[in-house]
Amino acid sequence: MRFEQKNLPEESDSKNEQKEIEIGLATSEDSRDIYQVKKDSWLATHSASEYGLTKEDIKQKDFFDKVEKLQGRLERGEAKSFVVRAKGKIVDHRTFPSGKQIVNYQMIRLSLEKKNN
């Protein structure tokens, strides 16, 4: 699948700056970056000291213990993963079991674009 390119406004002081967003299928080489995105997301959104979950707890979790498993699933075609790249760096992803019909790829693409606006 070819990456789709969109120019979306970047969050900055300059209204004229643009960033390039690409959405496409992940390869097995993207697996580690996918888990880095998961870790970064948890650090940004899931710490809640009132529930006893701190950033230190999240930092200690091994987010990379399943990288090899995802690499294998992608290589064998047992899963499909879409990644969103901004300036070449993976910033978001969605992974689906292979064989599961992805009925509305357009909806996924729009959802990811909105999130990265």
Short mmCIF file of C-alpha atoms in Angstrom, two decimals:
data_model
loop_
_atom_site.label_atom_id
_atom_site.label_comp_id
_atom_site.label_asym_id
_atom_site.label_seq_id
_atom_site.Cartn_x
_atom_site.Cartn_y
_atom_site.Cartn_z
CA MET A 1 0.00 0.00 0.00
CA ARG A 2 1.28 3.43 -0.87
CA PHE A 3 1.36 6.08 1.83
CA GLU A 4 -1.16 8.86 1.54
CA GLN A 5 0.26 12.30 2.12
CA LYS A 6 -1.64 15.12 3.73
CA ASN A 7 -0.46 18.56 4.70
CA LEU A 8 -2.00 19.49 8.01
CA PRO A 9 -1.37 22.59 10.14
CA GLU A 10 1.21 22.01 12.82
CA GLU A 11 0.52 23.09 16.38
CA SER A 12 2.82 26.06 16.69
CA ASP A 13 2.85 29.81 16.89
CA SER A 14 3.24 30.08 13.14
CA LYS A 15 -0.06 29.58 11.32
CA ASN A 16 1.79 29.04 8.03
CA GLU A 17 3.86 26.02 9.08
CA GLN A 18 2.80 22.66 7.65
CA LYS A 19 3.73 19.11 8.55
CA GLU A 20 3.57 16.08 6.34
CA ILE A 21 1.38 13.22 7.53
CA GLU A 22 1.66 9.78 5.95
CA ILE A 23 -0.69 6.88 6.66
CA GLY A 24 0.11 3.37 5.49
CA LEU A 25 0.75 -0.24 6.39
CA ALA A 26 3.44 -0.97 8.95
CA THR A 27 6.28 -3.38 8.29
CA SER A 28 7.87 -5.66 10.84
CA GLU A 29 10.70 -3.11 11.15
CA ASP A 30 8.16 -0.62 12.57
CA SER A 31 7.31 -2.85 15.56
CA ARG A 32 9.68 -1.23 18.07
CA ASP A 33 8.51 2.28 17.09
CA ILE A 34 4.87 1.15 17.49
CA TYR A 35 5.59 0.09 21.06
CA GLN A 36 7.46 3.36 21.70
CA VAL A 37 4.28 5.21 20.67
CA LYS A 38 2.31 3.05 23.15
CA LYS A 39 4.75 3.89 25.94
CA ASP A 40 4.73 7.61 25.14
CA SER A 41 0.92 7.57 25.07
CA TRP A 42 0.73 5.88 28.47
CA LEU A 43 3.19 8.38 29.94
CA ALA A 44 1.18 11.28 28.56
CA THR A 45 -2.30 10.10 29.52
CA HIS A 46 -2.47 7.24 32.00
CA SER A 47 -0.70 8.35 35.15
CA ALA A 48 -3.25 8.89 37.88
CA SER A 49 -1.81 9.06 41.36
CA GLU A 50 -5.33 8.99 42.83
CA TYR A 51 -5.55 5.42 41.48
CA GLY A 52 -2.03 4.52 42.51
CA LEU A 53 -0.57 4.66 38.99
CA THR A 54 2.41 6.97 38.64
CA LYS A 55 4.72 7.91 35.79
CA GLU A 56 7.42 5.90 37.55
CA ASP A 57 5.17 2.80 37.43
CA ILE A 58 4.69 3.32 33.70
CA LYS A 59 8.42 3.91 33.10
CA GLN A 60 9.19 0.59 34.81
CA LYS A 61 6.77 -1.39 32.62
CA ASP A 62 8.43 -3.30 29.78
CA PHE A 63 6.56 -1.99 26.74
CA PHE A 64 8.98 -3.73 24.39
CA ASP A 65 8.48 -7.33 25.53
CA LYS A 66 6.05 -7.99 22.66
CA VAL A 67 8.05 -6.38 19.83
CA GLU A 68 9.26 -9.73 18.47
CA LYS A 69 5.75 -11.19 18.64
CA LEU A 70 4.34 -8.26 16.63
CA GLN A 71 7.22 -8.51 14.15
CA GLY A 72 6.39 -12.17 13.57
CA ARG A 73 2.65 -11.54 13.25
CA LEU A 74 3.26 -8.80 10.67
CA GLU A 75 5.76 -10.95 8.72
CA ARG A 76 3.40 -13.95 8.66
CA GLY A 77 0.39 -11.82 7.72
CA GLU A 78 -1.42 -12.64 10.97
CA ALA A 79 -1.95 -8.93 11.67
CA LYS A 80 -2.16 -5.68 9.78
CA SER A 81 -1.00 -2.47 11.35
CA PHE A 82 -1.57 1.03 10.01
CA VAL A 83 0.92 3.66 11.07
CA VAL A 84 0.78 7.43 10.97
CA ARG A 85 4.07 9.18 10.31
CA ALA A 86 4.73 12.86 10.87
CA LYS A 87 7.99 14.04 9.34
CA GLY A 88 9.01 10.38 8.98
CA LYS A 89 8.44 9.46 12.63
CA ILE A 90 5.65 7.08 13.70
CA VAL A 91 3.25 9.06 15.89
CA ASP A 92 0.21 6.75 15.96
CA HIS A 93 -0.91 3.28 14.89
CA ARG A 94 -3.81 0.84 14.73
CA THR A 95 -3.29 -2.94 14.62
CA PHE A 96 -5.93 -5.45 13.49
CA PRO A 97 -5.88 -9.26 13.33
CA SER A 98 -5.47 -10.50 9.78
CA GLY A 99 -8.69 -11.72 8.22
CA LYS A 100 -10.74 -9.20 10.14
CA GLN A 101 -12.39 -7.07 7.52
CA ILE A 102 -11.48 -3.44 7.87
CA VAL A 103 -14.76 -2.06 6.63
CA ASN A 104 -14.04 1.59 6.84
CA TYR A 105 -10.37 2.44 6.28
CA GLN A 106 -11.49 5.96 5.37
CA MET A 107 -12.94 6.41 8.87
CA ILE A 108 -9.68 5.22 10.45
CA ARG A 109 -7.68 7.62 8.27
CA LEU A 110 -9.91 10.57 9.16
CA SER A 111 -9.81 9.67 12.86
CA LEU A 112 -6.02 9.58 12.85
CA GLU A 113 -5.78 12.83 10.91
CA LYS A 114 -8.13 14.55 13.35
CA LYS A 115 -6.09 13.27 16.30
CA ASN A 116 -2.92 14.69 14.77
CA ASN A 117 -4.41 18.07 13.87
#
